[in-house]
Amino acid sequence: MTTTLEFHEKIALLLDSVNSLTYSYLEPQEYDKWLNYANIRVLKQRLFGTTPDGVAYDREVKRVDDVQPLLRLANLAATVSSTRYQAALPTDYMFNVEVYCNIVRTEDPYKGQAQRVSVDFGTLDSLRGIVGNRVNELYQRKPLYNIYNGYVYIAVDENTTVNTIELRYIKQPIAFNLTTNTITDL
């Protein structure tokens, strides 16, 4: 792990090596601003890729290893409203990696058994459409989620109850700050 002061020194050396007169007058706060911007940009490249198909050049294993210090797992208590459940996101949440639910079904061969299932992403309209829609009965067998306005929303059919929501996410990286000489996450 590297400190903010070390990053500032490396940037100053690079700017000196290119004989840049324009950037020699940057204040430490400006260095911090650009370092924080670059930190988020690198994080997005590692997670979501830089190619049109959304896969990074160095593929999935390397991407996960690079962001491992920022990866968190949260078990969230779900509150119910009809067949839609919601839970507040953690305060340090930045990007979603995976969502799982611990559910119990009231019908089917799995009646009464607790299951841990992965949850598919759905638009807010598709989450609203599940409630009372008998046409999409097969589609409803798997819960749908959406993250909006500080909450994760889970929609299920009327025969399913959600006990907890497991959220695997990327936390916000520690911001560069020369006055406190913070240590970076990546």
CSV table of N, CA and C in Angstrom, one decimal, residues 16-166:
chain,number,residue,atom,x,y,z
A,16,ASP,N,8.4,16.6,-13.8
A,16,ASP,CA,9.7,17.1,-14.0
A,16,ASP,C,10.4,16.5,-15.2
A,17,SER,N,10.2,15.2,-15.4
A,17,SER,CA,10.9,14.4,-16.4
A,17,SER,C,10.4,14.9,-17.8
A,18,VAL,N,9.2,15.3,-17.9
A,18,VAL,CA,8.7,15.8,-19.2
A,18,VAL,C,8.9,17.3,-19.4
A,19,ASN,N,9.5,17.9,-18.4
A,19,ASN,CA,9.8,19.3,-18.4
A,19,ASN,C,8.6,20.2,-18.6
A,20,SER,N,7.6,19.9,-17.8
A,20,SER,CA,6.3,20.6,-17.9
A,20,SER,C,6.3,21.8,-17.1
A,21,LEU,N,6.2,22.9,-17.7
A,21,LEU,CA,6.1,24.2,-17.0
A,21,LEU,C,4.7,24.5,-16.6
A,22,THR,N,3.7,23.9,-17.3
A,22,THR,CA,2.3,24.2,-17.1
A,22,THR,C,1.9,23.5,-15.7
A,23,TYR,N,2.3,22.3,-15.5
A,23,TYR,CA,1.9,21.6,-14.3
A,23,TYR,C,2.8,21.8,-13.1
A,24,SER,N,3.8,22.5,-13.2
A,24,SER,CA,4.7,22.7,-12.0
A,24,SER,C,4.1,23.6,-10.9
A,25,TYR,N,3.0,24.3,-11.3
A,25,TYR,CA,2.3,25.1,-10.3
A,25,TYR,C,1.1,24.5,-9.7
A,26,LEU,N,0.9,23.2,-9.8
A,26,LEU,CA,-0.3,22.6,-9.2
A,26,LEU,C,-0.2,22.6,-7.7
A,27,GLU,N,-1.3,22.8,-7.1
A,27,GLU,CA,-1.3,22.8,-5.6
A,27,GLU,C,-1.6,21.3,-5.2
A,28,PRO,N,-1.2,21.0,-3.9
A,28,PRO,CA,-1.4,19.6,-3.4
A,28,PRO,C,-2.9,19.2,-3.5
A,29,GLN,N,-3.8,20.1,-3.3
A,29,GLN,CA,-5.2,19.8,-3.4
A,29,GLN,C,-5.6,19.4,-4.9
A,30,GLU,N,-5.0,20.0,-5.8
A,30,GLU,CA,-5.2,19.6,-7.2
A,30,GLU,C,-4.7,18.2,-7.5
A,31,TYR,N,-3.5,17.9,-7.0
A,31,TYR,CA,-3.0,16.6,-7.1
A,31,TYR,C,-4.0,15.6,-6.5
A,32,ASP,N,-4.5,15.9,-5.3
A,32,ASP,CA,-5.5,15.0,-4.7
A,32,ASP,C,-6.7,14.8,-5.6
A,33,LYS,N,-7.2,15.9,-6.1
A,33,LYS,CA,-8.4,15.8,-7.0
A,33,LYS,C,-8.2,14.9,-8.2
A,34,TRP,N,-7.0,15.0,-8.9
A,34,TRP,CA,-6.7,14.2,-10.0
A,34,TRP,C,-6.4,12.8,-9.6
A,35,LEU,N,-5.8,12.6,-8.5
A,35,LEU,CA,-5.6,11.2,-8.0
A,35,LEU,C,-6.9,10.5,-7.7
A,36,ASN,N,-7.8,11.2,-7.0
A,36,ASN,CA,-9.1,10.6,-6.7
A,36,ASN,C,-9.9,10.2,-8.0
A,37,TYR,N,-9.8,11.1,-9.0
A,37,TYR,CA,-10.5,10.9,-10.2
A,37,TYR,C,-9.8,9.6,-10.9
A,38,ALA,N,-8.5,9.5,-10.9
A,38,ALA,CA,-7.9,8.4,-11.5
A,38,ALA,C,-8.2,7.1,-10.8
A,39,ASN,N,-8.3,7.2,-9.4
A,39,ASN,CA,-8.6,6.0,-8.6
A,39,ASN,C,-9.9,5.4,-9.0
A,40,ILE,N,-10.9,6.3,-9.2
A,40,ILE,CA,-12.3,5.8,-9.6
A,40,ILE,C,-12.2,5.2,-11.0
A,41,ARG,N,-11.5,5.9,-11.9
A,41,ARG,CA,-11.4,5.4,-13.3
A,41,ARG,C,-10.7,4.1,-13.4
A,42,VAL,N,-9.6,3.9,-12.7
A,42,VAL,CA,-9.0,2.6,-12.7
A,42,VAL,C,-9.9,1.5,-12.1
A,43,LEU,N,-10.6,1.8,-11.0
A,43,LEU,CA,-11.5,0.9,-10.4
A,43,LEU,C,-12.6,0.5,-11.4
A,44,LYS,N,-13.2,1.4,-12.2
A,44,LYS,CA,-14.2,1.1,-13.2
A,44,LYS,C,-13.6,0.2,-14.3
A,45,GLN,N,-12.4,0.5,-14.7
A,45,GLN,CA,-11.7,-0.3,-15.8
A,45,GLN,C,-11.5,-1.7,-15.3
A,46,ARG,N,-11.1,-1.9,-14.0
A,46,ARG,CA,-10.9,-3.2,-13.5
A,46,ARG,C,-12.2,-4.0,-13.4
A,47,LEU,N,-13.2,-3.3,-13.0
A,47,LEU,CA,-14.5,-4.0,-12.8
A,47,LEU,C,-15.3,-4.3,-14.1
A,48,PHE,N,-15.4,-3.3,-14.9
A,48,PHE,CA,-16.3,-3.3,-16.0
A,48,PHE,C,-15.6,-3.4,-17.4
A,49,GLY,N,-14.3,-3.4,-17.4
A,49,GLY,CA,-13.6,-3.6,-18.7
A,49,GLY,C,-13.5,-2.4,-19.5
A,50,THR,N,-12.6,-2.5,-20.5
A,50,THR,CA,-12.4,-1.4,-21.4
A,50,THR,C,-12.7,-1.7,-22.9
A,51,THR,N,-13.1,-3.0,-23.1
A,51,THR,CA,-13.5,-3.4,-24.5
A,51,THR,C,-15.0,-3.3,-24.7
A,52,PRO,N,-15.4,-3.3,-25.9
A,52,PRO,CA,-16.9,-3.1,-26.2
A,52,PRO,C,-17.7,-4.2,-25.5
A,53,ASP,N,-17.2,-5.4,-25.3
A,53,ASP,CA,-18.0,-6.4,-24.7
A,53,ASP,C,-18.0,-6.4,-23.2
A,54,GLY,N,-17.3,-5.3,-22.6
A,54,GLY,CA,-17.3,-5.1,-21.2
A,54,GLY,C,-16.4,-6.0,-20.4
A,55,VAL,N,-15.4,-6.6,-21.1
A,55,VAL,CA,-14.4,-7.5,-20.4
A,55,VAL,C,-13.1,-6.8,-20.5
A,56,ALA,N,-12.4,-6.7,-19.4
A,56,ALA,CA,-11.1,-6.1,-19.4
A,56,ALA,C,-10.1,-6.9,-20.1
A,57,TYR,N,-9.0,-6.3,-20.5
A,57,TYR,CA,-8.0,-6.9,-21.3
A,57,TYR,C,-7.4,-8.1,-20.5
A,58,ASP,N,-7.2,-7.9,-19.2
A,58,ASP,CA,-6.5,-8.9,-18.4
A,58,ASP,C,-7.5,-9.9,-17.8
A,59,ARG,N,-8.7,-10.0,-18.2
A,59,ARG,CA,-9.8,-10.9,-17.9
A,59,ARG,C,-10.2,-10.9,-16.4
A,60,GLU,N,-11.1,-11.8,-16.1
A,60,GLU,CA,-11.8,-11.7,-14.8
A,60,GLU,C,-10.9,-11.9,-13.5
A,61,VAL,N,-10.0,-12.9,-13.6
A,61,VAL,CA,-9.2,-13.2,-12.4
A,61,VAL,C,-8.3,-12.1,-11.9
A,62,LYS,N,-7.7,-11.4,-12.9
A,62,LYS,CA,-6.8,-10.3,-12.6
A,62,LYS,C,-7.7,-9.1,-12.0
A,63,ARG,N,-8.8,-8.9,-12.7
A,63,ARG,CA,-9.7,-7.8,-12.2
A,63,ARG,C,-10.1,-8.0,-10.8
A,64,VAL,N,-10.5,-9.2,-10.4
A,64,VAL,CA,-11.0,-9.4,-9.0
A,64,VAL,C,-9.8,-9.3,-8.1
A,65,ASP,N,-8.6,-9.7,-8.4
A,65,ASP,CA,-7.5,-9.6,-7.6
A,65,ASP,C,-7.1,-8.2,-7.3
A,66,ASP,N,-7.2,-7.3,-8.3
A,66,ASP,CA,-6.9,-5.9,-8.1
A,66,ASP,C,-7.8,-5.2,-7.2
A,67,VAL,N,-9.1,-5.6,-7.2
A,67,VAL,CA,-10.0,-4.8,-6.3
A,67,VAL,C,-10.4,-5.6,-5.0
A,68,GLN,N,-9.6,-6.7,-4.8
A,68,GLN,CA,-9.9,-7.5,-3.6
A,68,GLN,C,-9.9,-6.7,-2.3
A,69,PRO,N,-9.1,-5.7,-2.1
A,69,PRO,CA,-9.1,-4.9,-0.8
A,69,PRO,C,-10.4,-4.1,-0.7
A,70,LEU,N,-11.1,-3.9,-1.7
A,70,LEU,CA,-12.3,-3.1,-1.7
A,70,LEU,C,-13.6,-3.9,-1.6
A,71,LEU,N,-13.5,-5.2,-1.8
A,71,LEU,CA,-14.6,-6.1,-1.8
A,71,LEU,C,-15.2,-6.4,-0.4
A,72,ARG,N,-16.5,-6.2,-0.3
A,72,ARG,CA,-17.2,-6.4,1.0
A,72,ARG,C,-18.4,-7.3,0.8
A,73,LEU,N,-18.8,-8.0,1.9
A,73,LEU,CA,-20.1,-8.8,1.9
A,73,LEU,C,-20.9,-8.3,3.0
A,74,ALA,N,-22.2,-7.9,2.7
A,74,ALA,CA,-23.1,-7.4,3.7
A,74,ALA,C,-24.4,-8.3,3.7
A,75,ASN,N,-24.8,-8.7,4.9
A,75,ASN,CA,-26.1,-9.3,5.1
A,75,ASN,C,-27.1,-8.3,5.5
A,76,LEU,N,-28.1,-8.0,4.7
A,76,LEU,CA,-29.0,-6.9,4.9
A,76,LEU,C,-30.4,-7.5,5.3
A,77,ALA,N,-31.0,-6.9,6.3
A,77,ALA,CA,-32.3,-7.3,6.7
A,77,ALA,C,-33.3,-6.7,5.8
A,78,ALA,N,-34.2,-7.5,5.3
A,78,ALA,CA,-35.2,-7.0,4.3
A,78,ALA,C,-36.5,-6.7,4.9
A,79,THR,N,-37.0,-5.5,4.6
A,79,THR,CA,-38.4,-5.1,5.0
A,79,THR,C,-39.3,-5.3,3.8
A,80,VAL,N,-40.5,-5.7,4.1
A,80,VAL,CA,-41.5,-6.1,3.0
A,80,VAL,C,-42.5,-5.1,2.8
A,81,SER,N,-42.9,-5.0,1.5
A,81,SER,CA,-44.0,-4.2,1.1
A,81,SER,C,-44.7,-4.9,0.0
A,82,SER,N,-45.8,-5.6,0.2
A,82,SER,CA,-46.4,-6.5,-0.7
A,82,SER,C,-45.5,-7.6,-1.1
A,83,THR,N,-45.1,-7.8,-2.4
A,83,THR,CA,-44.2,-8.8,-2.7
A,83,THR,C,-42.8,-8.2,-3.1
A,84,ARG,N,-42.6,-6.9,-2.7
A,84,ARG,CA,-41.3,-6.3,-2.9
A,84,ARG,C,-40.6,-6.1,-1.6
A,85,TYR,N,-39.4,-6.4,-1.6
A,85,TYR,CA,-38.6,-6.3,-0.4
A,85,TYR,C,-37.6,-5.2,-0.6
A,86,GLN,N,-37.1,-4.5,0.5
A,86,GLN,CA,-36.1,-3.5,0.3
A,86,GLN,C,-35.2,-3.5,1.5
A,87,ALA,N,-34.0,-3.1,1.3
A,87,ALA,CA,-33.0,-2.9,2.4
A,87,ALA,C,-32.1,-1.8,2.0
A,88,ALA,N,-31.7,-1.0,3.0
A,88,ALA,CA,-30.8,0.1,2.8
A,88,ALA,C,-29.4,-0.4,2.5
A,89,LEU,N,-28.8,0.3,1.5
A,89,LEU,CA,-27.4,0.0,1.1
A,89,LEU,C,-26.4,0.4,2.2
A,90,PRO,N,-25.3,-0.3,2.4
A,90,PRO,CA,-24.3,0.1,3.3
A,90,PRO,C,-23.8,1.6,3.0
A,91,THR,N,-23.3,2.3,4.0
A,91,THR,CA,-22.9,3.7,3.8
A,91,THR,C,-21.7,3.8,2.9
A,92,ASP,N,-20.8,2.7,2.8
A,92,ASP,CA,-19.6,2.8,2.0
A,92,ASP,C,-19.8,2.1,0.6
A,93,TYR,N,-21.0,1.9,0.2
A,93,TYR,CA,-21.3,1.2,-1.1
A,93,TYR,C,-20.9,2.0,-2.3
A,94,MET,N,-20.3,1.4,-3.3
A,94,MET,CA,-20.0,2.1,-4.5
A,94,MET,C,-20.5,1.4,-5.7
A,95,PHE,N,-20.1,0.1,-5.9
A,95,PHE,CA,-20.5,-0.7,-7.1
A,95,PHE,C,-21.0,-2.1,-6.6
A,96,ASN,N,-22.0,-2.6,-7.3
A,96,ASN,CA,-22.5,-3.9,-7.0
A,96,ASN,C,-21.7,-5.0,-7.7
A,97,VAL,N,-21.5,-6.1,-7.1
A,97,VAL,CA,-20.8,-7.3,-7.7
A,97,VAL,C,-21.8,-8.4,-7.8
A,98,GLU,N,-22.5,-8.8,-6.7
A,98,GLU,CA,-23.4,-9.9,-6.8
A,98,GLU,C,-24.5,-9.7,-5.7
A,99,VAL,N,-25.7,-10.2,-6.0
A,99,VAL,CA,-26.8,-10.2,-5.0
A,99,VAL,C,-27.3,-11.6,-4.9
A,100,TYR,N,-27.5,-12.0,-3.6
A,100,TYR,CA,-28.1,-13.3,-3.3
A,100,TYR,C,-29.2,-13.1,-2.3
A,101,CYS,N,-30.2,-14.0,-2.2
A,101,CYS,CA,-31.3,-13.9,-1.2
A,101,CYS,C,-31.4,-15.2,-0.5
A,102,ASN,N,-31.7,-15.1,0.7
A,102,ASN,CA,-32.1,-16.3,1.5
A,102,ASN,C,-33.6,-16.3,1.5
A,103,ILE,N,-34.3,-17.3,0.8
A,103,ILE,CA,-35.7,-17.3,0.6
A,103,ILE,C,-36.3,-18.5,1.2
A,104,VAL,N,-37.6,-18.5,1.4
A,104,VAL,CA,-38.4,-19.7,1.7
A,104,VAL,C,-39.7,-19.6,0.8
A,105,ARG,N,-40.0,-20.8,0.2
A,105,ARG,CA,-41.1,-20.9,-0.7
A,105,ARG,C,-42.3,-21.5,0.1
A,106,THR,N,-43.5,-21.1,-0.2
A,106,THR,CA,-44.7,-21.6,0.5
A,106,THR,C,-45.4,-22.7,-0.3
A,107,GLU,N,-44.9,-22.9,-1.6
A,107,GLU,CA,-45.5,-23.9,-2.5
A,107,GLU,C,-44.4,-24.6,-3.2
A,108,ASP,N,-44.7,-25.6,-4.1
A,108,ASP,CA,-43.7,-26.3,-4.8
A,108,ASP,C,-43.1,-27.5,-4.0
A,109,PRO,N,-42.2,-28.2,-4.6
A,109,PRO,CA,-41.5,-29.3,-3.9
A,109,PRO,C,-40.6,-28.7,-2.8
A,110,TYR,N,-40.2,-27.4,-2.9
A,110,TYR,CA,-39.3,-26.8,-1.9
A,110,TYR,C,-40.0,-26.1,-0.8
A,111,LYS,N,-41.3,-26.5,-0.6
A,111,LYS,CA,-42.1,-25.8,0.4
A,111,LYS,C,-41.5,-25.8,1.8
A,112,GLY,N,-41.3,-24.6,2.4
A,112,GLY,CA,-40.7,-24.5,3.7
A,112,GLY,C,-39.2,-24.6,3.8
A,113,GLN,N,-38.5,-25.0,2.8
A,113,GLN,CA,-37.1,-25.1,2.8
A,113,GLN,C,-36.4,-23.8,2.6
A,114,ALA,N,-35.4,-23.4,3.4
A,114,ALA,CA,-34.7,-22.2,3.1
A,114,ALA,C,-33.7,-22.5,2.0
A,115,GLN,N,-33.6,-21.5,1.1
A,115,GLN,CA,-32.7,-21.6,0.0
A,115,GLN,C,-31.9,-20.3,-0.2
A,116,ARG,N,-30.7,-20.5,-0.7
A,116,ARG,CA,-29.9,-19.3,-1.0
A,116,ARG,C,-29.8,-19.3,-2.5
A,117,VAL,N,-30.4,-18.2,-3.2
A,117,VAL,CA,-30.5,-18.1,-4.6
A,117,VAL,C,-29.9,-16.8,-5.1
A,118,SER,N,-29.3,-16.9,-6.3
A,118,SER,CA,-28.8,-15.7,-6.9
A,118,SER,C,-30.0,-14.9,-7.4
A,119,VAL,N,-29.8,-13.6,-7.5
A,119,VAL,CA,-30.9,-12.7,-8.0
A,119,VAL,C,-30.4,-12.0,-9.3
A,120,ASP,N,-31.4,-12.0,-10.2
A,120,ASP,CA,-31.1,-11.3,-11.5
A,120,ASP,C,-31.5,-9.9,-11.4
A,121,PHE,N,-30.8,-9.1,-12.3
A,121,PHE,CA,-31.1,-7.6,-12.3
A,121,PHE,C,-32.4,-7.4,-13.1
A,122,GLY,N,-33.2,-6.5,-12.7
A,122,GLY,CA,-34.4,-6.2,-13.4
A,122,GLY,C,-34.6,-4.7,-13.3
A,123,THR,N,-35.2,-4.1,-14.3
A,123,THR,CA,-35.5,-2.7,-14.3
A,123,THR,C,-36.6,-2.4,-13.3
A,124,LEU,N,-36.8,-1.2,-12.9
A,124,LEU,CA,-37.8,-0.8,-11.9
A,124,LEU,C,-39.2,-1.2,-12.4
A,125,ASP,N,-39.4,-1.0,-13.8
A,125,ASP,CA,-40.7,-1.4,-14.4
A,125,ASP,C,-41.0,-2.9,-14.2
A,126,SER,N,-39.9,-3.7,-14.5
A,126,SER,CA,-40.1,-5.2,-14.4
A,126,SER,C,-40.4,-5.6,-12.9
A,127,LEU,N,-39.8,-4.8,-11.9
A,127,LEU,CA,-40.1,-5.1,-10.5
A,127,LEU,C,-41.5,-4.8,-10.2
A,128,ARG,N,-42.0,-3.7,-10.7
A,128,ARG,CA,-43.4,-3.3,-10.5
A,128,ARG,C,-44.4,-4.3,-11.2
A,129,GLY,N,-44.0,-4.8,-12.4
A,129,GLY,CA,-44.8,-5.7,-13.1
A,129,GLY,C,-45.0,-7.1,-12.5
A,130,ILE,N,-44.1,-7.5,-11.6
A,130,ILE,CA,-44.2,-8.8,-11.1
A,130,ILE,C,-45.5,-8.9,-10.2
A,131,VAL,N,-45.8,-7.9,-9.4
A,131,VAL,CA,-46.9,-7.9,-8.5
A,131,VAL,C,-48.2,-8.2,-9.2
A,132,GLY,N,-48.8,-9.3,-8.9
A,132,GLY,CA,-50.2,-9.6,-9.4
A,132,GLY,C,-50.2,-10.0,-10.9
A,133,ASN,N,-49.1,-10.3,-11.5
A,133,ASN,CA,-49.0,-10.6,-12.9
A,133,ASN,C,-48.9,-12.1,-13.1
A,134,ARG,N,-50.0,-12.8,-13.4
A,134,ARG,CA,-50.0,-14.3,-13.5
A,134,ARG,C,-49.4,-14.7,-14.8
A,135,VAL,N,-49.2,-13.9,-15.8
A,135,VAL,CA,-48.6,-14.3,-17.1
A,135,VAL,C,-47.2,-14.7,-16.9
A,136,ASN,N,-46.4,-13.9,-16.1
A,136,ASN,CA,-45.0,-14.2,-16.0
A,136,ASN,C,-44.7,-15.1,-14.8
A,137,GLU,N,-45.5,-16.1,-14.6
A,137,GLU,CA,-45.3,-17.0,-13.5
A,137,GLU,C,-44.0,-17.7,-13.5
A,138,LEU,N,-43.6,-18.3,-14.6
A,138,LEU,CA,-42.3,-18.9,-14.7
A,138,LEU,C,-41.2,-17.9,-14.6
A,139,TYR,N,-41.3,-16.7,-15.1
A,139,TYR,CA,-40.3,-15.7,-15.0
A,139,TYR,C,-40.1,-15.3,-13.5
A,140,GLN,N,-41.2,-15.4,-12.7
A,140,GLN,CA,-41.1,-14.9,-11.3
A,140,GLN,C,-40.4,-15.9,-10.4
A,141,ARG,N,-40.1,-17.1,-10.9
A,141,ARG,CA,-39.5,-18.1,-10.0
A,141,ARG,C,-38.2,-17.6,-9.4
A,142,LYS,N,-37.5,-16.8,-10.2
A,142,LYS,CA,-36.2,-16.2,-9.7
A,142,LYS,C,-36.4,-14.8,-9.3
A,143,PRO,N,-36.0,-14.4,-8.1
A,143,PRO,CA,-36.1,-13.0,-7.7
A,143,PRO,C,-35.4,-12.0,-8.6
A,144,LEU,N,-35.9,-10.8,-8.7
A,144,LEU,CA,-35.2,-9.7,-9.5
A,144,LEU,C,-34.8,-8.6,-8.5
A,145,TYR,N,-33.7,-7.9,-8.8
A,145,TYR,CA,-33.3,-6.8,-7.9
A,145,TYR,C,-33.0,-5.6,-8.8
A,146,ASN,N,-33.1,-4.5,-8.1
A,146,ASN,CA,-32.6,-3.2,-8.6
A,146,ASN,C,-32.1,-2.4,-7.5
A,147,ILE,N,-31.1,-1.5,-7.8
A,147,ILE,CA,-30.5,-0.7,-6.8
A,147,ILE,C,-30.9,0.8,-7.2
A,148,TYR,N,-31.6,1.5,-6.3
A,148,TYR,CA,-32.1,2.8,-6.6
A,148,TYR,C,-32.2,3.6,-5.4
A,149,ASN,N,-31.7,4.8,-5.4
A,149,ASN,CA,-31.9,5.8,-4.4
A,149,ASN,C,-31.4,5.3,-3.0
A,150,GLY,N,-30.3,4.6,-2.9
A,150,GLY,CA,-29.8,4.2,-1.6
A,150,GLY,C,-30.4,2.9,-1.1
A,151,TYR,N,-31.2,2.2,-1.9
A,151,TYR,CA,-31.8,1.0,-1.4
A,151,TYR,C,-31.6,-0.1,-2.5
A,152,VAL,N,-31.6,-1.4,-2.0
A,152,VAL,CA,-31.7,-2.5,-3.0
A,152,VAL,C,-33.1,-3.0,-2.8
A,153,TYR,N,-33.8,-3.2,-4.0
A,153,TYR,CA,-35.1,-3.7,-4.1
A,153,TYR,C,-35.1,-5.1,-4.6
A,154,ILE,N,-35.9,-6.0,-4.0
A,154,ILE,CA,-36.0,-7.3,-4.5
A,154,ILE,C,-37.5,-7.6,-4.7
A,155,ALA,N,-37.8,-8.1,-5.9
A,155,ALA,CA,-39.2,-8.5,-6.2
A,155,ALA,C,-39.3,-10.0,-6.4
A,156,VAL,N,-40.3,-10.6,-5.7
A,156,VAL,CA,-40.5,-12.1,-5.8
A,156,VAL,C,-42.0,-12.3,-6.1
A,157,ASP,N,-42.4,-13.5,-6.3
A,157,ASP,CA,-43.8,-13.9,-6.5
A,157,ASP,C,-44.5,-14.0,-5.1
A,158,GLU,N,-45.8,-14.2,-5.1
A,158,GLU,CA,-46.5,-14.2,-3.9
A,158,GLU,C,-46.3,-15.5,-3.1
A,159,ASN,N,-45.6,-16.5,-3.6
A,159,ASN,CA,-45.3,-17.7,-2.9
A,159,ASN,C,-43.9,-17.8,-2.3
A,160,THR,N,-43.2,-16.7,-2.3
A,160,THR,CA,-41.9,-16.6,-1.8
A,160,THR,C,-41.7,-15.5,-0.8
A,161,THR,N,-41.0,-15.8,0.2
A,161,THR,CA,-40.6,-14.8,1.2
A,161,THR,C,-39.1,-14.6,1.3
A,162,VAL,N,-38.6,-13.4,1.4
A,162,VAL,CA,-37.2,-13.2,1.5
A,162,VAL,C,-36.8,-12.9,3.0
A,163,ASN,N,-35.9,-13.7,3.5
A,163,ASN,CA,-35.4,-13.5,4.9
A,163,ASN,C,-34.3,-12.4,4.9
A,164,THR,N,-33.2,-12.7,4.2
A,164,THR,CA,-32.1,-11.7,4.2
A,164,THR,C,-31.6,-11.6,2.8
A,165,ILE,N,-30.9,-10.4,2.6
A,165,ILE,CA,-30.3,-10.1,1.3
A,165,ILE,C,-28.8,-10.1,1.5
A,166,GLU,N,-28.1,-10.9,0.7
A,166,GLU,CA,-26.6,-10.9,0.7
A,166,GLU,C,-26.1,-10.0,-0.4
